[in-house]
mmCIF file of C-alpha atoms in Angstrom:
data_model
loop_
_atom_site.group_PDB
_atom_site.id
_atom_site.type_symbol
_atom_site.label_atom_id
_atom_site.label_comp_id
_atom_site.label_asym_id
_atom_site.label_seq_id
_atom_site.Cartn_x
_atom_site.Cartn_y
_atom_site.Cartn_z
ATOM 1 C CA SER A 1 262.731 24.051 97.636
ATOM 2 C CA THR A 2 260.921 26.214 95.089
ATOM 3 C CA SER A 3 258.433 28.996 95.679
ATOM 4 C CA SER A 4 256.491 31.230 93.332
ATOM 5 C CA VAL A 5 256.610 35.004 93.629
ATOM 6 C CA PRO A 6 254.147 37.180 91.668
ATOM 7 C CA VAL A 7 255.793 39.947 89.641
ATOM 8 C CA SER A 8 254.023 42.923 88.120
ATOM 9 C CA VAL A 9 255.661 44.507 85.093
ATOM 10 C CA SER A 10 254.652 47.920 83.782
ATOM 11 C CA LEU A 11 255.649 48.565 80.175
ATOM 12 C CA VAL A 12 256.161 52.227 79.339
ATOM 13 C CA SER A 13 258.247 54.031 76.773
ATOM 14 C CA PRO A 14 261.747 55.166 77.813
ATOM 15 C CA ILE A 15 262.109 58.744 79.066
ATOM 16 C CA THR A 16 264.715 61.171 77.726
ATOM 17 C CA PRO A 17 265.629 64.217 79.870
ATOM 18 C CA LEU A 18 265.614 66.816 77.123
ATOM 19 C CA GLY A 19 263.915 70.155 76.457
ATOM 20 C CA LYS A 20 262.141 71.269 73.305
ATOM 21 C CA GLU A 21 264.471 71.751 70.362
ATOM 22 C CA THR A 22 262.034 73.395 67.936
ATOM 23 C CA SER A 23 258.730 75.219 67.908
ATOM 24 C CA PRO A 24 255.809 72.764 67.600
ATOM 25 C CA PRO A 25 253.659 72.489 64.460
ATOM 26 C CA ALA A 26 250.165 73.984 64.450
ATOM 27 C CA ASN A 27 248.586 70.558 65.012
ATOM 28 C CA ALA A 28 250.544 69.895 68.213
ATOM 29 C CA LEU A 29 248.289 69.768 71.269
ATOM 30 C CA ILE A 30 249.146 71.271 74.647
ATOM 31 C CA ILE A 31 247.387 70.285 77.861
ATOM 32 C CA PRO A 32 248.054 73.439 79.907
ATOM 33 C CA ALA A 33 248.302 71.781 83.322
ATOM 34 C CA VAL A 34 248.938 68.244 84.593
ATOM 35 C CA ALA A 35 250.039 67.326 88.099
ATOM 36 C CA ASN A 36 251.199 64.880 90.715
ATOM 37 C CA VAL A 37 251.503 67.041 93.821
ATOM 38 C CA GLY A 38 250.607 66.692 97.482
ATOM 39 C CA GLY A 39 247.640 68.512 98.978
ATOM 40 C CA ILE A 40 246.023 68.629 102.424
ATOM 41 C CA ASN A 41 245.589 64.940 103.322
ATOM 42 C CA SER A 42 245.368 64.124 99.609
ATOM 43 C CA LYS A 43 247.264 64.194 96.336
ATOM 44 C CA TRP A 44 246.464 65.922 93.046
ATOM 45 C CA LEU A 45 246.728 63.617 90.013
ATOM 46 C CA SER A 46 246.102 63.984 86.268
ATOM 47 C CA ASP A 47 244.766 61.320 83.896
ATOM 48 C CA VAL A 48 245.216 61.920 80.150
ATOM 49 C CA ARG A 49 243.467 60.394 77.130
ATOM 50 C CA ILE A 50 244.807 60.677 73.561
ATOM 51 C CA ASN A 51 242.852 59.494 70.515
ATOM 52 C CA ASN A 52 243.982 59.121 66.898
ATOM 53 C CA THR A 53 240.971 59.877 64.685
ATOM 54 C CA ALA A 54 242.901 59.527 61.418
ATOM 55 C CA ASN A 55 242.981 56.517 59.094
ATOM 56 C CA SER A 56 246.732 55.990 59.512
ATOM 57 C CA THR A 57 249.079 55.337 62.428
ATOM 58 C CA ILE A 58 250.531 58.442 64.095
ATOM 59 C CA GLN A 59 253.762 58.524 66.096
ATOM 60 C CA TYR A 60 253.686 61.088 68.921
ATOM 61 C CA GLN A 61 256.367 62.817 70.937
ATOM 62 C CA LEU A 62 255.172 63.644 74.459
ATOM 63 C CA THR A 63 257.053 66.320 76.391
ATOM 64 C CA PHE A 64 256.446 67.200 80.033
ATOM 65 C CA THR A 65 257.806 70.522 81.277
ATOM 66 C CA ALA A 66 257.692 71.093 85.034
ATOM 67 C CA THR A 67 256.276 74.417 86.187
ATOM 68 C CA GLU A 68 258.484 77.531 86.208
ATOM 69 C CA GLN A 69 261.184 75.891 84.073
ATOM 70 C CA ASP A 70 262.735 76.905 80.758
ATOM 71 C CA GLY A 71 261.185 74.320 78.445
ATOM 72 C CA THR A 72 264.098 74.514 75.982
ATOM 73 C CA ILE A 73 266.512 73.390 78.724
ATOM 74 C CA GLU A 74 264.449 71.284 81.132
ATOM 75 C CA GLY A 75 261.986 68.610 80.057
ATOM 76 C CA GLU A 76 261.151 64.922 79.898
ATOM 77 C CA LYS A 77 260.349 63.276 76.561
ATOM 78 C CA THR A 78 258.817 59.984 75.564
ATOM 79 C CA GLY A 79 257.117 58.566 72.487
ATOM 80 C CA TYR A 80 253.944 56.665 71.731
ATOM 81 C CA SER A 81 252.358 55.284 68.570
ATOM 82 C CA LEU A 82 248.578 55.143 68.050
ATOM 83 C CA ARG A 83 246.827 53.066 65.389
ATOM 84 C CA PRO A 84 243.809 54.483 63.502
ATOM 85 C CA GLY A 85 240.942 55.006 65.937
ATOM 86 C CA GLN A 86 242.991 53.937 68.960
ATOM 87 C CA THR A 87 242.838 55.712 72.334
ATOM 88 C CA VAL A 88 245.559 55.472 74.980
ATOM 89 C CA ALA A 89 244.759 56.001 78.675
ATOM 90 C CA MET A 90 247.653 57.545 80.604
ATOM 91 C CA ASP A 91 246.550 57.551 84.241
ATOM 92 C CA ASP A 92 248.583 59.596 86.732
ATOM 93 C CA ILE A 93 250.711 60.646 83.773
ATOM 94 C CA VAL A 94 253.215 62.780 85.702
ATOM 95 C CA ARG A 95 254.260 59.850 87.935
ATOM 96 C CA GLN A 96 253.568 56.769 85.798
ATOM 97 C CA TRP A 97 255.032 58.154 82.566
ATOM 98 C CA PHE A 98 257.543 60.801 83.653
ATOM 99 C CA GLY A 99 258.609 59.589 87.085
ATOM 100 C CA PHE A 100 257.714 62.526 89.336
ATOM 101 C CA GLY A 101 255.956 61.817 92.635
ATOM 102 C CA ASP A 102 257.431 58.576 93.984
ATOM 103 C CA LEU A 103 260.128 60.220 96.122
ATOM 104 C CA ALA A 104 258.281 63.314 97.383
ATOM 105 C CA ASP A 105 259.366 65.092 94.184
ATOM 106 C CA GLY A 106 255.869 65.604 92.821
ATOM 107 C CA THR A 107 255.261 68.574 90.594
ATOM 108 C CA ASN A 108 252.868 70.131 88.122
ATOM 109 C CA GLY A 109 253.556 71.452 84.659
ATOM 110 C CA THR A 110 252.419 71.272 81.056
ATOM 111 C CA LEU A 111 252.239 68.454 78.486
ATOM 112 C CA GLU A 112 252.917 68.830 74.757
ATOM 113 C CA ILE A 113 251.596 66.145 72.381
ATOM 114 C CA ARG A 114 253.412 66.498 69.063
ATOM 115 C CA PRO A 115 252.521 64.345 66.007
ATOM 116 C CA LEU A 116 255.755 63.428 64.237
ATOM 117 C CA ASN A 117 254.507 61.928 60.977
ATOM 118 C CA PHE A 118 251.130 63.474 60.186
ATOM 119 C CA GLN A 119 251.921 67.105 59.393
ATOM 120 C CA GLY A 120 250.871 67.885 55.818
ATOM 121 C CA ARG A 121 249.843 64.332 54.930
ATOM 122 C CA VAL A 122 246.335 65.406 53.916
ATOM 123 C CA ALA A 123 245.230 68.218 51.651
ATOM 124 C CA ASN A 124 242.649 69.538 54.106
ATOM 125 C CA PRO A 125 244.328 71.601 56.884
ATOM 126 C CA GLU A 126 241.299 71.146 59.147
ATOM 127 C CA ALA A 127 241.673 67.369 58.899
ATOM 128 C CA THR A 128 245.333 67.670 59.899
ATOM 129 C CA LEU A 129 244.411 69.731 62.972
ATOM 130 C CA ALA A 130 241.575 67.382 63.951
ATOM 131 C CA ALA A 131 243.548 64.146 63.572
ATOM 132 C CA THR A 132 244.316 63.970 67.301
ATOM 133 C CA VAL A 133 242.037 64.561 70.284
ATOM 134 C CA ALA A 134 243.480 64.859 73.792
ATOM 135 C CA THR A 135 241.833 65.586 77.136
ATOM 136 C CA SER A 136 242.732 65.369 80.795
ATOM 137 C CA ARG A 137 241.168 65.189 84.238
ATOM 138 C CA THR A 138 242.939 66.551 87.318
ATOM 139 C CA TYR A 139 241.529 65.379 90.641
ATOM 140 C CA THR A 140 242.424 64.564 94.262
ATOM 141 C CA ARG A 141 242.830 61.129 95.830
ATOM 142 C CA ASP A 142 242.855 60.761 99.612
ATOM 143 C CA ALA A 143 244.518 58.213 101.899
ATOM 144 C CA ASN A 144 241.566 55.858 101.411
ATOM 145 C CA SER A 145 241.957 56.017 97.604
ATOM 146 C CA LEU A 146 238.716 57.995 97.260
ATOM 147 C CA ALA A 147 238.875 60.256 94.220
ATOM 148 C CA SER A 148 237.167 63.612 93.735
ATOM 149 C CA PHE A 149 235.187 64.466 90.616
ATOM 150 C CA GLY A 150 238.032 66.723 89.570
ATOM 151 C CA GLN A 151 238.420 69.246 86.785
ATOM 152 C CA PHE A 152 238.228 68.459 83.069
ATOM 153 C CA MET A 153 240.869 70.177 80.932
ATOM 154 C CA PRO A 154 240.927 69.804 77.146
ATOM 155 C CA SER A 155 244.053 70.263 75.079
ATOM 156 C CA VAL A 156 244.749 73.460 73.134
ATOM 157 C CA PRO A 157 246.108 73.306 69.550
ATOM 158 C CA PHE A 158 249.353 75.234 69.272
ATOM 159 C CA GLY A 159 247.824 77.037 66.293
ATOM 160 C CA SER A 160 245.376 78.689 68.734
ATOM 161 C CA PHE A 161 248.135 80.306 70.819
ATOM 162 C CA ILE A 162 248.512 84.091 70.460
ATOM 163 C CA ASN A 163 251.691 86.106 69.989
ATOM 164 C CA SER A 164 252.859 89.651 69.226
ATOM 165 C CA THR A 165 252.407 89.191 65.458
ATOM 166 C CA LEU A 166 248.624 89.209 65.920
ATOM 167 C CA PRO A 167 247.727 92.869 66.651
ATOM 168 C CA GLY A 168 244.909 93.158 69.159
ATOM 169 C CA ALA A 169 244.833 89.424 69.925
ATOM 170 C CA ARG A 170 243.829 88.621 73.481
ATOM 171 C CA LEU A 171 242.588 85.703 75.509
ATOM 172 C CA SER A 172 239.527 86.440 77.624
ATOM 173 C CA MET A 173 238.574 84.436 80.711
ATOM 174 C CA GLN A 174 234.955 84.999 81.718
ATOM 175 C CA GLN A 175 232.939 84.539 84.932
ATOM 176 C CA ILE A 176 235.916 85.175 87.175
ATOM 177 C CA SER A 177 235.229 85.722 90.863
ATOM 178 C CA GLN A 178 237.199 86.522 93.980
ATOM 179 C CA ASP A 179 234.930 86.839 97.024
ATOM 180 C CA PRO A 180 234.038 84.892 100.195
ATOM 181 C CA LEU A 181 232.246 82.261 98.091
ATOM 182 C CA SER A 182 234.987 81.493 95.564
ATOM 183 C CA ARG A 183 238.558 82.159 94.549
ATOM 184 C CA THR A 184 240.334 82.072 91.189
ATOM 185 C CA ASN A 185 243.730 80.739 90.122
ATOM 186 C CA PHE A 186 245.248 81.593 86.742
ATOM 187 C CA GLY A 187 247.660 79.733 84.484
ATOM 188 C CA LEU A 188 249.848 80.778 81.556
ATOM 189 C CA VAL A 189 251.790 78.554 79.141
ATOM 190 C CA GLU A 190 254.403 79.600 76.586
ATOM 191 C CA GLY A 191 254.321 77.075 73.746
ATOM 192 C CA SER A 192 256.799 78.095 71.045
ATOM 193 C CA GLY A 193 260.041 77.825 73.006
ATOM 194 C CA LYS A 194 260.716 81.578 73.095
ATOM 195 C CA PRO A 195 260.475 84.087 75.986
ATOM 196 C CA VAL A 196 257.408 86.316 76.122
ATOM 197 C CA ASN A 197 255.944 89.163 78.168
ATOM 198 C CA VAL A 198 252.263 88.974 79.092
ATOM 199 C CA LEU A 199 249.862 91.510 80.592
ATOM 200 C CA LEU A 200 246.841 90.319 82.584
ATOM 201 C CA THR A 201 244.047 92.890 82.938
ATOM 202 C CA ALA A 202 241.089 92.411 85.293
ATOM 203 C CA TYR A 203 237.632 93.956 84.716
ATOM 204 C CA ASP A 204 234.356 93.898 86.612
ATOM 205 C CA ARG A 205 231.040 93.020 84.930
ATOM 206 C CA LEU A 206 230.552 96.637 83.783
ATOM 207 C CA GLY A 207 233.943 96.720 82.061
ATOM 208 C CA THR A 208 235.686 98.863 84.690
ATOM 209 C CA GLN A 209 239.385 98.063 84.890
ATOM 210 C CA LEU A 210 240.365 96.706 88.300
ATOM 211 C CA GLY A 211 244.083 96.138 87.840
ATOM 212 C CA GLN A 212 246.905 95.058 85.542
ATOM 213 C CA PHE A 213 249.584 92.454 86.217
ATOM 214 C CA PRO A 214 252.660 91.984 83.992
ATOM 215 C CA VAL A 215 254.159 88.485 83.802
ATOM 216 C CA SER A 216 257.371 87.439 82.044
ATOM 217 C CA LEU A 217 257.564 83.809 80.915
ATOM 218 C CA LEU A 218 260.666 81.815 80.059
ATOM 219 C CA ALA A 219 260.760 79.817 76.837
ATOM 220 C CA GLY A 220 258.285 76.938 77.129
ATOM 221 C CA GLU A 221 257.366 77.886 80.706
ATOM 222 C CA HIS A 222 254.207 76.984 82.616
ATOM 223 C CA ARG A 223 253.285 79.442 85.376
ATOM 224 C CA GLN A 224 250.369 79.174 87.793
ATOM 225 C CA LEU A 225 249.266 82.318 89.658
ATOM 226 C CA ASN A 226 247.203 81.232 92.633
ATOM 227 C CA GLN A 227 244.704 83.775 93.998
ATOM 228 C CA LEU A 228 246.249 86.583 91.941
ATOM 229 C CA LEU A 229 243.300 88.909 92.562
ATOM 230 C CA ALA A 230 243.214 88.309 96.314
ATOM 231 C CA GLN A 231 246.934 89.020 96.573
ATOM 232 C CA ASN A 232 246.245 92.414 94.967
ATOM 233 C CA ASN A 233 243.241 93.185 97.220
ATOM 234 C CA ILE A 234 240.735 92.860 94.367
ATOM 235 C CA SER A 235 237.240 91.555 95.064
ATOM 236 C CA VAL A 236 234.954 90.873 92.105
ATOM 237 C CA VAL A 237 231.877 88.864 91.186
ATOM 238 C CA ASP A 238 231.308 87.862 87.549
ATOM 239 C CA GLY A 239 234.358 89.662 86.229
ATOM 240 C CA ARG A 240 236.791 88.799 83.483
ATOM 241 C CA VAL A 241 240.547 88.754 82.986
ATOM 242 C CA GLU A 242 242.236 89.272 79.623
ATOM 243 C CA ALA A 243 245.745 88.157 78.662
ATOM 244 C CA THR A 244 247.686 90.011 75.942
ATOM 245 C CA VAL A 245 251.241 89.647 74.630
ATOM 246 C CA THR A 246 253.237 92.838 75.160
ATOM 247 C CA GLY A 247 256.718 91.763 74.148
ATOM 248 C CA GLY A 248 258.993 88.935 73.139
ATOM 249 C CA SER A 249 258.545 86.444 70.312
ATOM 250 C CA GLY A 250 256.809 83.681 72.276
ATOM 251 C CA ALA A 251 253.212 82.434 72.022
ATOM 252 C CA ILE A 252 250.812 81.826 74.900
ATOM 253 C CA THR A 253 247.599 80.239 76.030
ATOM 254 C CA ALA A 254 245.817 81.000 79.308
ATOM 255 C CA TYR A 255 243.326 79.387 81.656
ATOM 256 C CA ALA A 256 241.631 80.061 84.986
ATOM 257 C CA SER A 257 240.255 77.789 87.688
ATOM 258 C CA VAL A 258 237.413 79.136 89.819
ATOM 259 C CA VAL A 259 237.287 77.201 93.099
ATOM 260 C CA SER A 260 234.271 77.080 95.416
ATOM 261 C CA SER A 261 235.243 77.987 98.986
ATOM 262 C CA GLY A 262 232.461 75.795 100.369
ATOM 263 C CA THR A 263 232.966 72.541 98.454
ATOM 264 C CA GLY A 264 236.420 72.940 96.919
ATOM 265 C CA ASP A 265 234.990 72.128 93.484
ATOM 266 C CA PRO A 266 236.986 73.740 90.634
ATOM 267 C CA THR A 267 235.527 75.061 87.381
ATOM 268 C CA LEU A 268 237.814 75.476 84.375
ATOM 269 C CA VAL A 269 237.648 78.704 82.382
ATOM 270 C CA ARG A 270 239.512 78.532 79.070
ATOM 271 C CA GLY A 271 241.115 81.615 77.590
ATOM 272 C CA VAL A 272 239.351 82.356 74.295
ATOM 273 C CA ASP A 273 240.019 84.990 71.647
ATOM 274 C CA PRO A 274 236.821 87.074 71.465
#
């Protein structure tokens, strides 16, 4: 006898377990945090969208580096090609594209999107930097497949990272709070593939310094510092935290997530150079 069995086939690019070999070009995009990790009766997931705005096809190298790893040693790579004007939707990217999360091995980390064939192909540097647009949404999904609104996180061009060669450069994160109504988590990403020392400094709304926290990052490392202020007995409403590079040859970006204690809603605060 003969019977029919339905088969679902998912076509994705092959994955290579390999870290970053070289520093990315200025037009590489880094999404500071993506995840597939378990929460309380739910799971955190990240959906990514990448768009090619140029008038030629661009081949991309995508590299996922799990949190607190040396990105030059540990990493997962894959490739993807986008036609002019095309957008690719990479839902649950950490599990569906890089394989973390199926066997209770979920993790978070950072995603680098590196154009391989578009650097220097146009005379206008701004056009080169703007050729690719990438964004992400990190949200929770419960046992009934109900998804939260989540937190939008845009990509950061590697050319916007700061390092020790830029005297006085700092990344400021505004509207930070740590009180009974909300809490704040911080994230740091090293993007160049070189170790770096970072100093986080917290201020209240009047500019009074509340504390300083040194952090050393491995090459290519993503580090998330949950409730850093609370762990140091700092309470503040409408404060700010600045990140500066104090040593090493690496380059960093920074972000904060302010979470409502009542609803659990997160608000992204990007680190910007004032």
